[in-house]
XYZ file of C-alpha atoms in Angstrom:
427
model
C 0.000 0.000 0.000
C 1.029 3.617 -0.345
C 2.739 5.482 2.479
C 0.249 7.764 4.262
C 2.840 10.475 4.847
C 3.880 10.395 1.183
C 0.265 10.819 0.077
C -0.342 13.614 2.597
C 2.735 15.529 1.452
C 2.217 14.899 -2.279
C -1.525 14.913 -2.938
C -1.244 16.509 -6.370
C 1.589 14.199 -7.466
C -0.280 11.083 -6.305
C -3.491 12.219 -7.986
C -1.700 12.840 -11.304
C 0.314 9.603 -11.119
C -2.729 7.436 -10.437
C -4.502 9.243 -13.235
C -1.876 7.697 -15.523
C -3.291 4.316 -14.449
C -6.810 5.514 -15.212
C -7.623 5.738 -11.494
C -9.407 8.759 -10.065
C -7.849 9.364 -6.655
C -10.321 10.965 -4.225
C -7.978 13.348 -2.431
C -10.830 14.902 -0.449
C -11.868 11.523 0.992
C -8.279 10.723 1.904
C -7.781 14.059 3.642
C -11.053 13.695 5.530
C -10.254 10.187 6.780
C -6.677 11.126 7.581
C -7.855 14.132 9.615
C -10.410 12.006 11.455
C -7.693 9.485 12.287
C -5.283 12.155 13.533
C -7.976 13.886 15.607
C -9.033 10.629 17.253
C -5.430 9.717 18.053
C -4.742 13.201 19.421
C -7.802 13.034 21.677
C -6.824 9.592 22.983
C -3.274 10.770 23.682
C -4.522 13.925 25.354
C -6.805 11.939 27.654
C -3.934 9.595 28.532
C -1.849 12.638 29.484
C -4.721 13.922 31.634
C -4.954 10.539 33.337
C -1.238 10.579 34.084
C -1.525 14.062 35.594
C -4.590 13.024 37.565
C -2.789 9.976 38.909
C -0.196 12.241 40.486
C -2.967 14.283 42.102
C -4.498 11.082 43.467
C -1.174 10.265 45.100
C -1.051 13.678 46.729
C -4.577 13.316 48.138
C -3.825 9.849 49.509
C -0.747 11.235 51.284
C -2.991 13.891 52.777
C -5.140 11.167 54.311
C -7.895 10.646 51.760
C -8.845 7.041 50.974
C -7.694 5.711 47.563
C -11.282 5.207 46.320
C -12.338 8.682 47.372
C -9.224 10.224 45.839
C -9.768 8.428 42.541
C -13.439 9.337 42.482
C -12.695 12.990 43.097
C -9.883 13.360 40.573
C -10.430 10.725 37.892
C -14.152 11.012 37.321
C -15.052 9.266 34.060
C -11.639 9.651 32.442
C -11.135 5.885 31.965
C -14.444 5.659 30.124
C -13.540 8.672 27.993
C -10.171 7.077 27.132
C -11.872 3.818 26.141
C -14.251 5.674 23.824
C -11.452 7.768 22.308
C -9.219 4.744 21.704
C -12.091 2.873 20.095
C -12.770 5.820 17.786
C -9.064 6.017 16.918
C -8.956 2.312 16.044
C -12.066 2.619 13.884
C -10.638 5.639 12.059
C -7.306 3.856 11.549
C -9.043 0.731 10.218
C -11.256 2.742 7.864
C -8.282 4.555 6.363
C -6.289 1.311 6.105
C -9.129 -0.486 4.297
C -9.561 2.455 1.938
C -5.836 2.531 1.120
C -5.803 -1.224 0.477
C -7.963 -0.581 -2.584
C -5.678 2.157 -3.945
C -3.106 0.922 -6.506
C 0.588 1.670 -6.562
C 1.711 4.853 -8.294
C 3.531 4.249 -11.596
C 7.216 5.008 -11.991
C 8.127 8.185 -13.878
C 9.378 6.020 -16.785
C 5.931 4.526 -17.384
C 4.386 5.968 -20.552
C 0.867 7.343 -20.655
C -1.784 5.237 -22.385
C -5.112 3.503 -21.955
C -4.466 -0.144 -22.800
C -2.077 -2.667 -24.388
C -2.257 -0.857 -27.714
C -0.342 2.009 -26.093
C 2.513 -0.123 -24.752
C 5.908 0.847 -26.171
C 8.302 -1.603 -27.804
C 11.767 -1.472 -26.231
C 13.543 -4.112 -28.316
C 13.126 -7.175 -30.503
C 15.288 -10.291 -30.534
C 15.455 -12.791 -33.383
C 13.564 -12.793 -36.629
C 9.960 -14.045 -36.763
C 9.972 -17.527 -38.259
C 9.111 -17.652 -41.969
C 7.816 -21.057 -43.000
C 7.638 -22.290 -46.588
C 4.377 -24.070 -45.771
C 1.122 -23.082 -44.115
C 1.762 -22.687 -40.374
C -0.292 -24.832 -37.994
C -1.209 -23.572 -34.558
C -0.238 -25.488 -31.409
C -3.620 -27.215 -31.172
C -3.302 -28.864 -34.584
C 0.343 -29.684 -33.905
C -0.148 -30.831 -30.332
C -3.143 -33.138 -30.551
C -1.292 -35.854 -32.548
C 1.553 -35.569 -30.002
C -0.563 -36.133 -26.873
C -2.318 -32.810 -26.210
C -6.029 -33.325 -25.487
C -8.474 -30.533 -24.781
C -11.370 -32.997 -24.965
C -9.868 -34.995 -22.088
C -9.262 -31.844 -20.066
C -12.835 -30.741 -20.610
C -14.209 -34.161 -19.683
C -12.269 -34.179 -16.415
C -12.657 -30.542 -15.332
C -14.443 -28.388 -17.915
C -13.464 -25.761 -20.462
C -10.023 -24.113 -20.347
C -8.280 -27.268 -19.135
C -5.930 -29.561 -21.038
C -4.437 -33.028 -20.527
C -0.941 -33.823 -21.819
C 0.404 -37.328 -22.437
C 3.506 -38.973 -23.829
C 6.023 -36.904 -25.770
C 4.340 -33.577 -25.191
C 3.971 -34.136 -21.445
C 7.690 -34.881 -21.293
C 8.465 -31.735 -23.289
C 6.366 -29.704 -20.843
C 8.368 -31.148 -17.908
C 11.648 -30.628 -19.758
C 10.899 -26.943 -20.218
C 10.244 -26.431 -16.505
C 13.420 -28.289 -15.515
C 15.492 -26.380 -18.050
C 14.168 -23.052 -16.763
C 14.783 -23.956 -13.118
C 18.301 -25.188 -13.743
C 19.220 -22.118 -15.772
C 17.975 -19.682 -13.131
C 19.630 -21.612 -10.292
C 22.971 -22.380 -11.929
C 23.474 -19.288 -14.092
C 21.398 -16.521 -12.506
C 21.899 -17.207 -8.811
C 18.349 -17.961 -7.662
C 17.518 -20.281 -4.787
C 14.994 -22.993 -5.671
C 11.924 -22.700 -3.464
C 8.946 -24.992 -2.897
C 5.794 -23.318 -1.589
C 2.131 -24.148 -0.815
C -0.339 -24.007 -3.686
C -3.056 -22.894 -1.269
C -2.786 -19.602 0.618
C -4.842 -17.628 3.109
C -6.495 -14.273 2.599
C -3.695 -12.371 4.329
C -1.142 -13.626 1.807
C -3.221 -12.366 -1.126
C -3.761 -9.032 0.598
C -0.011 -8.768 1.051
C 0.775 -8.993 -2.663
C -2.277 -6.997 -3.753
C -4.641 -9.561 -5.304
C -7.129 -8.905 -2.504
C -9.384 -7.194 -1.756
C -9.838 -5.768 -5.259
C -9.531 -8.866 -7.476
C -11.426 -11.585 -5.632
C -13.331 -12.579 -8.774
C -10.073 -13.609 -10.464
C -9.339 -16.208 -7.763
C -10.526 -19.715 -6.958
C -11.684 -19.685 -3.336
C -12.172 -22.781 -1.161
C -14.576 -21.546 1.545
C -13.931 -22.425 5.187
C -11.236 -24.886 4.213
C -9.518 -24.691 7.578
C -11.797 -23.995 10.515
C -13.422 -20.665 9.751
C -10.708 -19.545 7.302
C -10.937 -19.601 3.515
C -8.136 -20.927 1.340
C -7.349 -19.714 -2.175
C -5.594 -21.522 -5.019
C -2.544 -19.466 -5.953
C -2.846 -17.360 -9.137
C 0.969 -17.242 -9.282
C 3.921 -18.323 -7.135
C 4.504 -14.608 -6.522
C 1.962 -14.828 -3.700
C 3.460 -17.555 -1.477
C 7.097 -16.783 -2.317
C 6.846 -13.047 -1.599
C 4.928 -13.726 1.604
C 7.779 -15.874 2.926
C 9.215 -12.618 4.333
C 5.910 -11.364 5.720
C 6.137 -9.769 9.186
C 9.884 -10.251 9.320
C 13.106 -8.265 9.502
C 15.744 -9.819 7.237
C 19.258 -9.919 8.660
C 20.724 -11.658 5.580
C 22.640 -9.927 2.814
C 20.560 -8.557 -0.057
C 19.456 -9.245 -2.721
C 17.473 -12.369 -1.933
C 16.580 -14.207 -5.152
C 14.121 -17.098 -5.247
C 12.714 -19.230 -8.057
C 9.702 -21.539 -7.818
C 7.911 -23.855 -10.245
C 4.212 -24.155 -9.430
C 0.843 -24.616 -11.047
C -1.203 -21.423 -11.189
C -4.987 -21.153 -11.038
C -7.036 -18.289 -12.462
C -10.752 -17.897 -13.004
C -10.109 -15.685 -16.075
C -13.007 -13.471 -15.041
C -13.714 -10.947 -17.744
C -12.029 -12.985 -20.485
C -15.205 -14.569 -21.859
C -14.750 -15.271 -25.569
C -10.991 -14.511 -25.538
C -8.444 -17.199 -26.463
C -10.979 -19.992 -26.190
C -8.864 -22.208 -28.464
C -5.749 -23.841 -27.112
C -3.440 -23.285 -24.149
C -2.988 -19.517 -24.209
C -5.579 -18.789 -21.500
C -6.207 -21.696 -19.117
C -7.694 -22.035 -15.634
C -4.638 -24.106 -14.653
C -1.129 -23.654 -16.012
C 2.474 -24.015 -14.848
C 4.909 -21.190 -14.389
C 8.494 -20.760 -13.246
C 8.453 -17.590 -11.158
C 11.381 -15.320 -10.297
C 11.164 -13.211 -7.113
C 13.716 -10.741 -5.794
C 13.915 -8.802 -2.519
C 16.253 -5.813 -2.665
C 16.959 -2.618 -0.767
C 15.460 0.716 -1.741
C 17.454 2.329 -4.528
C 18.346 -1.005 -6.123
C 15.009 -2.132 -7.511
C 15.261 -0.361 -10.876
C 18.567 -2.087 -11.600
C 17.118 -5.360 -10.303
C 14.152 -5.083 -12.699
C 16.485 -4.857 -15.685
C 18.451 -7.852 -14.373
C 15.383 -9.983 -13.647
C 13.857 -9.218 -17.057
C 17.170 -10.186 -18.630
C 17.019 -13.554 -16.855
C 13.615 -14.242 -18.413
C 14.926 -13.108 -21.815
C 17.844 -15.519 -21.495
C 15.441 -18.484 -21.493
C 13.845 -17.313 -24.746
C 17.248 -16.732 -26.312
C 18.559 -20.167 -25.306
C 15.434 -21.705 -26.835
C 15.925 -19.648 -29.996
C 12.442 -18.133 -29.749
C 11.963 -14.689 -31.356
C 10.425 -12.159 -28.990
C 9.919 -8.500 -28.288
C 10.100 -6.519 -25.047
C 7.566 -3.797 -24.280
C 7.137 -1.400 -21.378
C 3.538 -1.271 -20.204
C 1.702 2.037 -20.338
C -0.134 3.343 -17.282
C -3.513 2.019 -18.349
C -2.176 -1.533 -18.800
C -0.063 -1.563 -15.639
C -1.007 -3.986 -12.860
C -2.557 -2.908 -9.566
C 0.559 -3.329 -7.401
C 3.212 -2.612 -10.030
C 5.176 0.607 -10.377
C 6.781 -0.507 -13.652
C 6.419 -3.603 -15.836
C 8.092 -5.093 -18.889
C 6.236 -7.723 -20.899
C 8.065 -10.218 -23.076
C 6.021 -11.318 -26.078
C 7.051 -14.398 -28.042
C 6.437 -14.850 -31.762
C 3.773 -17.447 -32.620
C 3.685 -18.402 -36.330
C 0.311 -20.123 -35.876
C -1.231 -16.806 -34.830
C 1.114 -14.636 -36.903
C 1.656 -12.325 -33.936
C 3.557 -11.762 -30.710
C 1.885 -12.994 -27.503
C 2.811 -12.364 -23.874
C 4.961 -15.051 -22.289
C 6.432 -13.163 -19.331
C 5.587 -10.137 -17.229
C 8.362 -8.658 -15.037
C 7.467 -6.024 -12.463
C 8.974 -3.719 -9.859
C 6.617 -3.087 -6.935
C 8.979 -0.780 -5.029
C 7.920 -0.868 -1.327
C 4.198 -1.226 -2.084
C 3.887 -4.957 -1.311
C 6.443 -4.818 1.502
C 4.416 -2.175 3.331
C 1.291 -4.350 3.106
C 3.262 -7.359 4.380
C 5.640 -5.502 6.712
C 8.570 -7.220 4.990
C 11.736 -5.439 6.106
C 15.502 -5.760 6.269
C 17.918 -4.353 8.833
C 20.168 -1.729 7.337
C 23.642 -2.506 8.729
C 24.669 1.156 8.474
C 21.844 2.430 10.674
C 20.857 -0.742 12.514
C 17.208 0.124 11.788
C 14.571 -1.906 9.897
C 13.617 -0.576 6.451
C 10.992 -1.734 3.987
C 12.245 -4.033 1.247
C 11.545 -3.514 -2.436
C 9.989 -6.549 -4.155
C 10.099 -7.688 -7.777
C 8.892 -10.695 -9.704
C 8.570 -12.049 -13.194
C 7.731 -15.162 -15.169
C 10.806 -17.027 -16.142
C 8.740 -18.338 -18.030
C 5.099 -19.414 -18.301
C 5.657 -23.103 -19.109
C 2.496 -23.729 -21.129
C 2.979 -20.704 -23.347
C 6.611 -21.670 -23.871
C 5.425 -25.112 -24.949
C 3.086 -23.410 -27.412
C 5.957 -21.287 -28.747
C 8.280 -24.285 -29.187
C 5.625 -26.276 -31.051
C 4.804 -23.440 -33.430
C 8.327 -22.150 -34.058
C 9.950 -25.575 -34.492
C 7.178 -27.213 -36.545
C 7.936 -29.066 -39.754
C 5.801 -29.514 -42.848
C 4.947 -33.133 -41.920
C 3.599 -32.146 -38.501
C 6.711 -33.165 -36.579
C 8.433 -30.773 -34.182
C 12.187 -30.367 -33.752
C 13.307 -30.403 -30.114
C 15.493 -27.335 -29.374
C 19.107 -28.289 -28.628
C 19.032 -27.087 -24.995
C 16.066 -29.360 -24.218
C 17.453 -32.583 -25.651
C 19.366 -33.592 -22.488
C 16.030 -33.391 -20.634
C 14.324 -35.473 -23.329
C 16.684 -38.441 -23.237
C 18.422 -37.202 -26.386
C 15.197 -37.089 -28.421
C 15.638 -34.739 -31.392
C 12.207 -34.756 -33.027
C 8.621 -35.244 -31.815
C 6.776 -37.311 -34.367
C 2.988 -37.627 -34.550
């Protein structure tokens, strides 16, 4: 969440910055709630000071021979009741402002371009040349079904937007995940991390999915006593929350990588990408998460995005990198790069990774801190994450970019050790 003091001191800047995200910031409501909170706290503190002063007077009266009960009755009056009321009002005002701020998105970085939607994102670079085939390109559905990809089986078991993989293509899917993990661990310095696939409400509030985006999640009501569980929409949620309510004493940066399934309701995507694996309710992803100190997160974002790019380059998959405009920027993100891979079957670039810098926005919600060795004081961390990569979409990209005229698919060189030396997938 945003820092209250920063908002108070920069109302016009915050209002303009959130406007870049298409969000109308109600400065008047903020100021009103903030003033109510401060007034309630001031009254509670003032009454506590009065009670302290009165306590000294009680002591004087007792020394003069008055009974303790009589002295308290004479001096204290109803001050304890007044304090209770004032403290209750202060807590209510604090909670109201906190809940209101939880629904306010992060302010975009100065580098973020203005724009309404994905059409206004700006291309930063391209890598590789889009594949030109001398035959009519098939999409991954036509290529995959003879290789063991079954949407009918997925639908029969669970419903629409599910797929079942068998045989060669299931092994290729696993190979991709293992290749990504090994690359990030051995070459990029990430620590492999295994996390729960179910999380509580507090974890999702910490990373910003709740309270605003409940409809995008799969909730399991009252799964543990009176608490709801949620299927993770991304490993970002459990991995980032590993440092919740903590003060890190270790050296920064902390870099973690996790391979997990991800579950999304795809609310609002009715009619979009109904064919194939591009938009599924369940998919696998290798997620990169970094925790860094303030002042280092911009450099870390470039590094993390480069780690995701390295996977595409090793696989020989053409892609482009875009910086998201304000209107397409995520709720918690201050700045985001998307990597979009070339898909011959669709004759276009499609998103395969999203890499974001959240600054201290998530850390403030989670109270994730580190101890600055120079001052000895706890400071909020900066958090970042990115897909390194989405496994299913990478599978799609490999099938379409390495397809042959006879329907076979060449296995990229870097994946062959994970495929038992197999060089070609044959229908």
